Coordinates of C-alpha atoms in Angstrom, one line a residue:
X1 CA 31.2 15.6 -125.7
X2 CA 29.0 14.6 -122.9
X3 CA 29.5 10.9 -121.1
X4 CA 27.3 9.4 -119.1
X5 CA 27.5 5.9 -117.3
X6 CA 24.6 4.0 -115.6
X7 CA 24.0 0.9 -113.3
X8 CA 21.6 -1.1 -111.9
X9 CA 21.1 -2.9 -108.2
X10 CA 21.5 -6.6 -109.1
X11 CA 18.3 -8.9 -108.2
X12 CA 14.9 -6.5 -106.2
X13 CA 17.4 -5.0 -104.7
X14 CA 15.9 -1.7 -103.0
X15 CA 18.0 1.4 -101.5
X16 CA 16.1 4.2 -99.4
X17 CA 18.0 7.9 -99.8
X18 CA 17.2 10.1 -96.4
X19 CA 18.8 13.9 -96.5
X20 CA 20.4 15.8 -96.1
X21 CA 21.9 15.9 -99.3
X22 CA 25.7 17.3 -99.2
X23 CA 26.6 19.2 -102.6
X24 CA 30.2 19.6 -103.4
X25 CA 32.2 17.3 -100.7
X26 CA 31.0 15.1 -97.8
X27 CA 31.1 16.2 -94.6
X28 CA 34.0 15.4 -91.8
X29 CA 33.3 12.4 -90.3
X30 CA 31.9 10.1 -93.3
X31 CA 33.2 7.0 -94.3
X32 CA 36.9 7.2 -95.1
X33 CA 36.3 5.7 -99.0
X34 CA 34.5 8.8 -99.9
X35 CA 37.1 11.5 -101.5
X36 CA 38.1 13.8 -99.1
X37 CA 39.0 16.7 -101.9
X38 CA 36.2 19.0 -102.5
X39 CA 35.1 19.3 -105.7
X40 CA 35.9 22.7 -107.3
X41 CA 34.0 24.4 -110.2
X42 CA 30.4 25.6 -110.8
X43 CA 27.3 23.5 -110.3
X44 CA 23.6 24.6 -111.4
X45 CA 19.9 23.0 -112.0
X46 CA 20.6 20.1 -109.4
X47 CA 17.5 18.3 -109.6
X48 CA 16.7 14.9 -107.7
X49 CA 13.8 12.7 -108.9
X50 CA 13.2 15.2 -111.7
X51 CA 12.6 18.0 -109.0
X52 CA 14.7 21.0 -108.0
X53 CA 16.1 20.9 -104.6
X54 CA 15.5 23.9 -102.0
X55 CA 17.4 26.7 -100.9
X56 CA 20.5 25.4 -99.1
X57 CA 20.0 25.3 -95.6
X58 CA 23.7 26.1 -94.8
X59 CA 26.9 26.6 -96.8
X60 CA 30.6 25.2 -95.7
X61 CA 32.6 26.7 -98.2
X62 CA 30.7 27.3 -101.0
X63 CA 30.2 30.1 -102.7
X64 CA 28.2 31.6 -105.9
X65 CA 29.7 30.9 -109.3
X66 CA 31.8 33.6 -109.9
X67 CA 32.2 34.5 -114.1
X68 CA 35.1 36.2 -116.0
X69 CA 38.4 35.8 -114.6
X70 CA 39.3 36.0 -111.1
X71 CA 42.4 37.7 -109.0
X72 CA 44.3 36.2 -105.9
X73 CA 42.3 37.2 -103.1
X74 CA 39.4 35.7 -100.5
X75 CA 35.6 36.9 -102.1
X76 CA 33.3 37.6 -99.1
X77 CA 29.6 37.0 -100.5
X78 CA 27.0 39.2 -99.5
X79 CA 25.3 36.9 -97.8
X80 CA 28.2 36.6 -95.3
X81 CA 30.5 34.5 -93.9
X82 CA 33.6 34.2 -92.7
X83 CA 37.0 32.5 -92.4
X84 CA 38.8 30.7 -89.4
X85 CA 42.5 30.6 -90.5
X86 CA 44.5 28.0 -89.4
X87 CA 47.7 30.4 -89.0
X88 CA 47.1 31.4 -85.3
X89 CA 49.0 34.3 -84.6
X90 CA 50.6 36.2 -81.2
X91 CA 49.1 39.2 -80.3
X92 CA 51.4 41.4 -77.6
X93 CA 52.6 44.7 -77.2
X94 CA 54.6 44.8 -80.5
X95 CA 52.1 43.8 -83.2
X96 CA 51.8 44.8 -87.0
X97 CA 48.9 43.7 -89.2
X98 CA 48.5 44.6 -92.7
X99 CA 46.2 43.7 -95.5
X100 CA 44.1 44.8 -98.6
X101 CA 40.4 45.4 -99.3
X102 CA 38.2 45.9 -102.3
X103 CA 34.6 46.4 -100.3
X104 CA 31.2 45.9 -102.0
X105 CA 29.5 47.5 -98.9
X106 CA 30.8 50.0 -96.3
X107 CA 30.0 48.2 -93.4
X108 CA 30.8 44.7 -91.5
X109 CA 34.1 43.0 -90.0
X110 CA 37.4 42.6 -91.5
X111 CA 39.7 41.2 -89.1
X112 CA 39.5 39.8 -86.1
X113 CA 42.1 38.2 -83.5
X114 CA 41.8 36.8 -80.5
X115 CA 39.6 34.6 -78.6
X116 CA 39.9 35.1 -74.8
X117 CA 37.6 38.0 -72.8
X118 CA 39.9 41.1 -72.8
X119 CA 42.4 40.3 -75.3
X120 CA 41.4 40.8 -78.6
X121 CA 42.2 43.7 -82.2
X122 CA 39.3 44.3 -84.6
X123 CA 39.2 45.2 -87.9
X124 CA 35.8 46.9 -89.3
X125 CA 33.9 49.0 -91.5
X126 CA 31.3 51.4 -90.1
X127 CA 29.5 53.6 -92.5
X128 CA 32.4 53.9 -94.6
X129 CA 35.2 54.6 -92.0
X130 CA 37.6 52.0 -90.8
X131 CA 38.5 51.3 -87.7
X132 CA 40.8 49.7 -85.3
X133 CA 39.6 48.6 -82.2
X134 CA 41.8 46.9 -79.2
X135 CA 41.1 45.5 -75.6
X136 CA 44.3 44.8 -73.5
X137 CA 42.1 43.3 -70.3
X138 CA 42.5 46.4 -68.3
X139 CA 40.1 48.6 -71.2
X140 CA 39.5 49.0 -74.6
X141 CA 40.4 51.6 -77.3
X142 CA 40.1 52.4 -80.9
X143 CA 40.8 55.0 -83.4
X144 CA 39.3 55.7 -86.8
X145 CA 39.9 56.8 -90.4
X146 CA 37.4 58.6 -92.7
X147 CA 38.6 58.3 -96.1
X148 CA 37.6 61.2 -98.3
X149 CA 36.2 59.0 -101.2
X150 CA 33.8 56.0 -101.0
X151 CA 35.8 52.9 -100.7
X152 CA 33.3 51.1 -103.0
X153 CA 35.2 52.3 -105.8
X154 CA 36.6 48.9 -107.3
X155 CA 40.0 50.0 -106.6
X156 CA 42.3 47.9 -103.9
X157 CA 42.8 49.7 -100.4
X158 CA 45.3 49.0 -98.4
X159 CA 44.9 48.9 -94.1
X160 CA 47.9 48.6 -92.0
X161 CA 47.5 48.6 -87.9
X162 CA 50.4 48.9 -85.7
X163 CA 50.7 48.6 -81.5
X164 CA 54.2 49.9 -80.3
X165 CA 55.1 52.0 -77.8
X166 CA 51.6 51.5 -75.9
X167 CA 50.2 53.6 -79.5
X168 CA 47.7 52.2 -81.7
X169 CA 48.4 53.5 -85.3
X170 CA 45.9 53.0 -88.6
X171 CA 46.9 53.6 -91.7
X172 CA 44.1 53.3 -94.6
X173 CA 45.9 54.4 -98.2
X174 CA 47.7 57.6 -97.5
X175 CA 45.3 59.0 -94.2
X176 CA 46.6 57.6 -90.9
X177 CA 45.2 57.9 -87.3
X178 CA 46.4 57.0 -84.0
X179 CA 45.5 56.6 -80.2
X180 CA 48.4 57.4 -77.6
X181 CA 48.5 56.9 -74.4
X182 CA 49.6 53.7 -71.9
X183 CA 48.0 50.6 -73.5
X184 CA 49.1 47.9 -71.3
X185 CA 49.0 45.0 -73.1
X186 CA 50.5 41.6 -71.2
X187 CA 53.6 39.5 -73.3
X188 CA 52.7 37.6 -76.5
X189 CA 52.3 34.1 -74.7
X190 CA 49.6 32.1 -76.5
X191 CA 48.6 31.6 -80.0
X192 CA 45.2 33.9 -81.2
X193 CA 42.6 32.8 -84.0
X194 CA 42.6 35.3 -87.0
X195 CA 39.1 35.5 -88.3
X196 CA 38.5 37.4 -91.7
X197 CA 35.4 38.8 -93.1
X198 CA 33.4 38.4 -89.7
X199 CA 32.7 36.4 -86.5
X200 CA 31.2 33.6 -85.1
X201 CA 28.2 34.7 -83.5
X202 CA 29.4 33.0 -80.0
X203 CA 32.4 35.1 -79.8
X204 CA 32.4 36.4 -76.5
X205 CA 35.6 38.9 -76.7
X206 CA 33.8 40.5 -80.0
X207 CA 33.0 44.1 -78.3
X208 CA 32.6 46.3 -81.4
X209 CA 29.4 47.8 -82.5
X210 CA 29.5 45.4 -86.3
X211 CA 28.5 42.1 -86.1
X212 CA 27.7 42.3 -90.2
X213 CA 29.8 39.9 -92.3
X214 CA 32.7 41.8 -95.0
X215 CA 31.0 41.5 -98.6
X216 CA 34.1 42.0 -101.2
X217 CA 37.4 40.8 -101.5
X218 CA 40.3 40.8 -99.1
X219 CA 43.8 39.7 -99.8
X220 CA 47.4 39.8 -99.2
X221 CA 47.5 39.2 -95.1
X222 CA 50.7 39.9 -93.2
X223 CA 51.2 39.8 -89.6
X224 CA 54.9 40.8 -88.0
X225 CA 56.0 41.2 -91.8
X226 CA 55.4 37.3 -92.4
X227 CA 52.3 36.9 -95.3
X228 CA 49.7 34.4 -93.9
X229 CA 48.7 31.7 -95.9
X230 CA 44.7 32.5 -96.5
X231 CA 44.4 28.6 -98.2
X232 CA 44.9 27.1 -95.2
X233 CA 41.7 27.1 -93.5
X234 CA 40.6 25.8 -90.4
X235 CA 37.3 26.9 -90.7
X236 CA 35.0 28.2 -93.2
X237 CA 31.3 29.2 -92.5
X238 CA 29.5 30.5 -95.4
X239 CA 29.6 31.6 -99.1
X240 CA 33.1 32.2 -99.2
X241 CA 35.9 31.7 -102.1
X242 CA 39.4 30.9 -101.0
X243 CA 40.3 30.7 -104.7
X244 CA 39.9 34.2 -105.9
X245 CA 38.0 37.3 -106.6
X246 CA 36.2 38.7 -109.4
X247 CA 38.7 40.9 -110.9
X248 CA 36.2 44.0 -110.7

């Protein structure tokens, strides 16, 4: 059944509420005797003073309540987002990154890596063709895939990108595309961000022609054959679901 508890501020005691309100988990820097766990479920109808709250003005984290079962996987709203893991990874001359999509839209940013001007791999959707993007510091290049069917077709698609032997290599399903030619890409010597489902906007080594956010799920993350742990997020920034996708 339904419990509810009450209280009441001992004496004329008086206490005076200013927003904003936080739904869901306090944010970082609170007082320490708040619970630091978010809370995790579905919350509707949140009313204060008998009146219904606005529009959120942001979301951390949150994302809409998702109904019937759900799958392993990170959901990507369409009101977009994105995900800063906290698995940085090294991006050199010898680099494999595979994952799997199930897109609700055919355009916007899968993966991104890196965070300093001229060294950086993207991920995206463009109209329906993926593509794999690269900038080594001494130019960019990319190569594409046009799949022959819509990739909005509730099935799972898997993307692998590979950088050997100064060749860029995509593989999406069964179709496979490739740039040759000398890449020159510097050692593997510090530690990249991996961002999924788009980008901040302040980005400055972001140089493809997407900035929209991923909407639909994207799972099973490997880098250098090692699977990256999606929980573990350093940052979220919108509507975003680290605890599973809608299983159609």
């Amino acid at each position: 059944g339904l419990r509810a508890r009450e209280g009441s501020l001992p004496g004329n005691s008086t206490i005076s509420l200013r927003g904003p309100v936080y739904l869901g988990s306090p944010p970082s820097g609170k007082p320490k005797s708040l619970p630091t766990n978010s809370f995790v479920g579905c919350l509707k109808n949140f009313q204060l003073d008998s009146k219904p709250l606005d529009t959120p003005s942001s979301s951390f984290g949150g994302s809409s309540c998702l109904g019937g079962p759900l799958e392993k996987g990170i959901y990507f709203s369409e009101e977009g987002g994105h995900v800063i893991l906290a698995h940085s990874v090294l991006l050199g001359p010898e680099f494999k990154l595979v994952f799997s999509i199930r897109p609700r839209s055919l355009t916007g940013i899968l993966i991104h890596i890196g965070s300093q001007p001229g060294k950086h791999l993207g991920v995206y959707l463009e109209a329906g063709k993926v593509t794999a993007s690269m900038d080594s510091g001494a130019g960019g290049t990319s190569t594409s895939v046009t799949p022959k069917q819509s990739l909005c077709d509730g099935q799972w698609h898997s993307v692998a990108v590979t950088i050997k032997q100064h060749i860029l290599h995509l593989e999406l399903d069964t179709d496979s595309s490739y740039t040759a030619g000398q890449i020159p890409f510097p050692p593997a010597s510090t530690q990249e961000p991996l961002h999924l489902g788009g980008a901040p906007a302040n980005l400055t080594t972001l140089r493809i022609p997407v900035w929209k956010s991923f909407f639909g799920c994207l799972r099973n993350i490997f880098v250098n054959h090692i699977p990256v742990p999606v929980t573990e997020a350093l940052e979220v920034q919108g509507p975003v679901s680290l605890n599973g996708c809608p299983d159609h």
